[in-house]
Amino acid sequence: MQAEKENQPEAEQNSQPEAEQENLPAGKVSAFRNAAEQQAKLRRDEELKERRRQQAAEEAAYRAREEYAKELAEEKVDLIRLKQGVITDSDKVFREEDAPKKYTLWQRIGNWFYHAKWWLGIAAFVVLLGAFLIYDYVTRVDPDFRLLLLSENAEFESDSYLVSDWLAGMVPDYNGDGKQIAEVLYVPVSKVTMEMGGTAVAAYNTQLYVQFQSDTCMLVLADPDAEEYLQPADMFVSMKELYPDCPFAESFRLHIDKTNFTDLANVESQLKEGSYLALRIPEETMNSKEEMQAAYDKAKAVLDQIVPQLMPKS
């Protein structure tokens, strides 16, 4: 049925509502037609009213433009006649041109700074950065020797400056700056500091890795807790072979916790049990083999001066 209805001519389809209306009672048909006619009339009235409004607005705008153009033309003519001396007076009100404003020196400087503030900010940042780098380069202390402290021992670390002063007396002026300077680098290595999570743990792990990839510190002070995070057999030379007559030398360890090491450095805090000195094997890492060997020789020279001074703790 639906297909048959779709195939009917359009005229027949449009005539169906009228036929249906014819089948309605007379009163209902009249009401329907009256409502439709009223709605159509209202729409026509609204459309006519909107068109008249738009036409009136366009005409008013056109008249305003014409009047303004006419006024400008009359003002221009009167202004020319005044300048030529044809007339001496006019009832037109002429628009005066603003005279060029004169700025003082400070106003011109302030205006320049205002427009150049972004470039000045960038330039100031570059200057400050350069000044900081120069200051850091001039004032930076470049030690001749560094000892790597791998032991979670805050008390001993706070006294490490005394160890640095003691070691400085055994170190030549390697960098030629006229000073003998030693330094202790502290990385607290233990289960707590290396495995408990957090940004500090990540920093300690990174420091430990970097130190064993560079020639900065060849002499290491460690303890049994730190050994769990090292590979001592592959990292350190045999102290027993280097110092066969030293009673504190055992495998790669030079035990100092039972010696007068802290007394020699005038340190009141104590080392952790099992603390020892170890000397790294000069293998090529981020530095070349020659650089590692040179750093090893410097550390070995310092260790050669420490070993004869070690005595059992009294």
C-alpha positions as MATLAB code, in Angstrom:
seq = 'MQAEKENQPEAEQNSQPEAEQENLPAGKVSAFRNAAEQQAKLRRDEELKERRRQQAAEEAAYRAREEYAKELAEEKVDLIRLKQGVITDSDKVFREEDAPKKYTLWQRIGNWFYHAKWWLGIAAFVVLLGAFLIYDYVTRVDPDFRLLLLSENAEFESDSYLVSDWLAGMVPDYNGDGKQIAEVLYVPVSKVTMEMGGTAVAAYNTQLYVQFQSDTCMLVLADPDAEEYLQPADMFVSMKELYPDCPFAESFRLHIDKTNFTDLANVESQLKEGSYLALRIPEETMNSKEEMQAAYDKAKAVLDQIVPQLMPKS';
ca = [
       0.000    0.000    0.000;
       2.811    2.351    0.897;
       4.458    1.761   -2.484;
       1.240    2.440   -4.304;
       0.821    5.697   -2.393;
       4.349    6.807   -3.284;
       3.695    6.104   -6.970;
       0.593    8.327   -7.057;
       0.939   11.649   -8.929;
       1.800   14.671   -6.779;
      -1.447   16.430   -7.707;
      -3.440   13.502   -6.420;
      -1.466   13.487   -3.161;
      -2.022   17.252   -2.627;
      -5.709   16.861   -3.272;
      -6.138   14.302   -0.544;
      -6.233   16.787    2.400;
      -8.902   18.797    0.593;
     -10.871   15.663    0.010;
     -10.521   14.738    3.616;
     -11.655   18.232    4.562;
     -14.693   17.796    2.337;
     -15.594   14.653    4.271;
     -15.548   16.680    7.578;
     -18.689   18.421    8.857;
     -19.252   21.898    7.442;
     -18.534   23.691   10.724;
     -15.179   22.003   11.189;
     -14.100   22.687    7.619;
     -14.851   26.409    7.944;
     -12.971   26.659   11.249;
      -9.944   24.933    9.733;
      -9.889   27.230    6.711;
     -10.406   30.350    8.805;
      -7.467   29.419   11.097;
      -5.195   28.770    8.115;
      -6.174   32.048    6.448;
      -5.631   33.989    9.670;
      -2.141   32.515   10.126;
      -1.217   33.270    6.530;
      -2.463   36.847    6.901;
      -0.436   37.343   10.088;
       2.708   36.083    8.386;
       2.183   38.409    5.422;
       1.606   41.375    7.743;
       4.808   40.608    9.685;
       6.832   40.268    6.493;
       5.499   43.567    5.134;
       6.166   45.297    8.444;
       9.798   44.014    8.521;
      10.398   45.057    4.917;
       9.073   48.572    5.615;
      11.322   48.805    8.704;
      14.401   47.754    6.768;
      13.591   50.142    3.932;
      13.127   53.043    6.347;
      16.435   52.262    8.074;
      18.286   52.097    4.777;
      16.762   55.386    3.623;
      17.672   57.089    6.926;
      21.239   55.863    6.699;
      21.473   57.004    3.103;
      20.180   60.463    3.964;
      22.640   60.721    6.877;
      25.548   59.828    4.600;
      24.405   62.331    1.985;
      24.056   65.083    4.548;
      27.452   64.352    6.066;
      29.142   64.319    2.653;
      27.417   67.579    1.745;
      28.526   69.154    5.025;
      32.137   68.081    4.477;
      32.081   69.475    0.943;
      30.708   72.828    2.146;
      33.310   73.010    4.926;
      36.063   72.279    2.444;
      34.855   74.994    0.077;
      34.579   77.582    2.874;
      38.033   76.636    4.191;
      39.578   77.131    0.759;
      37.818   80.474    0.347;
      39.027   81.587    3.783;
      42.609   80.665    2.983;
      42.406   82.463   -0.370;
      40.912   85.591    1.240;
      37.697   85.434   -0.768;
      35.702   85.547    2.473;
      36.683   86.694    5.943;
      34.260   84.719    8.013;
      32.256   81.511    7.880;
      29.523   79.963   10.000;
      31.098   76.490    9.583;
      32.848   74.828   12.472;
      36.154   73.478   11.202;
      37.850   70.462   12.773;
      41.218   71.589   14.094;
      44.163   69.338   13.524;
      46.052   68.396   16.620;
      49.427   70.039   16.814;
      52.379   67.672   17.054;
      52.977   66.893   20.704;
      56.408   67.781   22.030;
      58.014   65.328   24.462;
      60.718   66.042   27.007;
      63.938   64.075   27.052;
      62.810   61.946   29.975;
      59.461   61.255   28.313;
      61.230   60.078   25.151;
      63.517   57.846   27.229;
      60.564   56.430   29.165;
      58.655   55.800   25.932;
      61.642   53.933   24.472;
      61.972   51.785   27.572;
      58.249   51.003   27.475;
      58.354   49.761   23.883;
      61.662   47.909   24.314;
      60.861   46.237   27.657;
      60.731   42.687   26.235;
      64.088   42.986   24.516;
      65.552   44.655   27.587;
      64.269   41.788   29.754;
      65.917   39.201   27.515;
      69.155   41.204   27.404;
      69.154   41.572   31.199;
      68.677   37.822   31.615;
      71.583   37.072   29.264;
      73.816   39.573   31.072;
      72.951   38.158   34.492;
      73.531   34.602   33.287;
      76.893   35.563   31.820;
      77.865   37.358   35.023;
      76.919   34.314   37.091;
      78.951   31.979   34.880;
      81.953   34.288   35.041;
      81.633   34.604   38.811;
      81.307   30.848   39.177;
      84.372   30.296   37.004;
      86.458   32.857   38.912;
      85.420   31.776   42.418;
      85.074   28.035   41.821;
      87.467   25.883   43.793;
      89.092   23.181   41.683;
      90.424   20.503   44.068;
      93.666   18.708   43.318;
      92.331   15.492   44.843;
      88.943   14.004   45.784;
      87.982   11.163   48.112;
      84.647    9.403   47.499;
      82.793    8.625   50.754;
      80.257    5.807   50.248;
      78.892    5.362   53.736;
      75.665    6.527   55.306;
      77.365    8.329   58.152;
      76.040   11.866   58.597;
      78.238   12.610   61.626;
      81.430   11.671   59.820;
      80.310   13.573   56.732;
      79.824   16.729   58.825;
      83.491   16.411   59.876;
      84.687   15.598   56.365;
      86.204   19.065   55.987;
      88.798   17.987   58.559;
      89.619   14.950   56.431;
      89.944   17.277   53.415;
      92.389   19.515   55.266;
      94.451   16.499   56.331;
      94.574   15.052   52.802;
      95.451   18.466   51.314;
      98.809   18.290   53.082;
      99.681   15.140   51.111;
      98.541   16.389   47.695;
     100.766   18.305   45.258;
      99.386   21.306   43.360;
      98.261   19.222   40.391;
      96.199   21.939   38.674;
      98.855   24.649   39.089;
      96.628   27.242   40.771;
      99.062   27.752   43.646;
      96.832   25.939   46.150;
      96.746   22.420   47.588;
      93.095   21.508   47.923;
      91.426   18.162   48.689;
      87.714   17.425   48.822;
      85.438   14.657   50.129;
      82.402   13.785   47.989;
      79.626   12.199   50.032;
      77.111    9.695   48.635;
      75.204    7.921   51.447;
      74.941    4.355   50.176;
      72.802    1.923   52.176;
      69.592   -0.039   51.818;
      67.591    2.904   53.163;
      69.039    5.532   50.837;
      69.163    3.388   47.709;
      65.864    1.471   47.808;
      63.234    3.383   49.748;
      62.024    5.405   46.736;
      61.710    9.152   46.200;
      63.672   11.763   44.317;
      66.622   11.610   46.738;
      67.083    7.893   46.046;
      67.125    8.533   42.304;
      69.704   11.271   42.826;
      71.955    9.011   44.930;
      71.804    6.216   42.368;
      72.661    8.668   39.603;
      75.585   10.104   41.583;
      76.931    6.641   42.293;
      76.765    5.694   38.614;
      78.371    8.938   37.441;
      81.220    8.704   39.933;
      82.171    5.221   38.756;
      82.009    6.334   35.132;
      84.455    9.219   35.569;
      87.986    9.750   36.857;
      86.911   12.264   39.526;
      87.404    9.966   42.532;
      89.753    6.982   42.377;
      90.192    6.538   46.143;
      87.008    5.326   47.875;
      86.013    5.055   51.535;
      83.200    2.492   51.833;
      81.597    0.086   54.314;
      79.885   -3.355   54.096;
      76.438   -1.768   53.538;
      77.695   -0.043   50.401;
      79.223   -3.227   48.969;
      75.744   -4.561   48.153;
      75.414   -1.831   45.515;
      78.921   -2.183   44.091;
      80.909   -4.855   42.315;
      84.062   -4.538   44.415;
      85.885   -7.516   42.922;
      85.619   -5.923   39.459;
      86.048   -2.310   40.563;
      88.957   -2.281   43.016;
      92.586   -3.367   42.914;
      94.022   -5.806   45.446;
      95.276   -3.948   48.499;
      97.056   -7.089   49.642;
      99.175   -7.063   46.492;
      99.875   -3.329   46.732;
     100.791   -3.402   50.435;
     101.718   -6.975   51.367;
     103.354   -5.876   54.619;
     100.374   -3.818   55.820;
      98.386   -5.721   58.483;
      95.194   -3.859   57.558;
      95.246   -4.914   53.888;
      92.847   -7.731   52.975;
      91.812   -8.504   49.421;
      90.609   -5.181   47.903;
      90.042   -3.627   51.352;
      92.359   -1.508   53.486;
      90.560   -1.660   56.828;
      90.649    1.631   58.699;
      87.798    1.333   61.215;
      90.160   -0.285   63.782;
      92.998    2.157   63.073;
      93.959    5.688   64.081;
      92.581    7.077   60.789;
      90.129    9.464   62.503;
      92.828   10.590   64.942;
      95.148   11.447   62.070;
      92.442   13.650   60.565;
      91.463   15.150   63.951;
      87.926   13.854   63.513;
      85.884   13.133   66.638;
      83.097   11.168   64.923;
      83.630    7.455   64.324;
      83.602    5.365   61.178;
      81.031    2.619   60.747;
      82.186   -0.883   61.559;
      83.988   -2.521   58.664;
      84.848    0.778   56.916;
      87.783    0.522   54.520;
      89.694    2.317   51.785;
      89.663    0.959   48.242;
      91.448    1.997   45.062;
      89.603    1.792   41.744;
      90.987   -0.134   38.780;
      91.998    2.352   36.026;
      89.697    1.057   33.288;
      88.368    3.117   30.397;
      84.884    4.529   31.083;
      83.666    8.004   30.121;
      87.313    8.990   30.379;
      90.076    7.511   28.315;
      92.443    4.844   29.591;
      95.234    7.440   29.851;
      93.084    9.833   31.909;
      92.005    7.038   34.246;
      95.607    5.935   34.704;
      96.711    9.502   35.519;
      93.939    9.828   38.136;
      94.883    6.426   39.548;
      98.521    7.457   39.916;
      97.536   10.582   41.866;
      95.269    8.583   44.200;
      97.946    5.903   44.661;
     100.467    8.600   45.628;
      98.139    9.843   48.386;
      97.417    6.309   49.579;
     101.156    5.601   49.748;
     101.428    8.393   52.315;
      98.402    7.239   54.334;
      99.376    3.576   54.764;
     102.630    4.152   56.745;
     100.727    6.357   59.220;
      98.068    3.785   60.060;
      98.345    2.220   63.462;
      95.977    0.053   65.504;
      93.466    2.114   67.447;
      94.544    2.555   71.052;
];
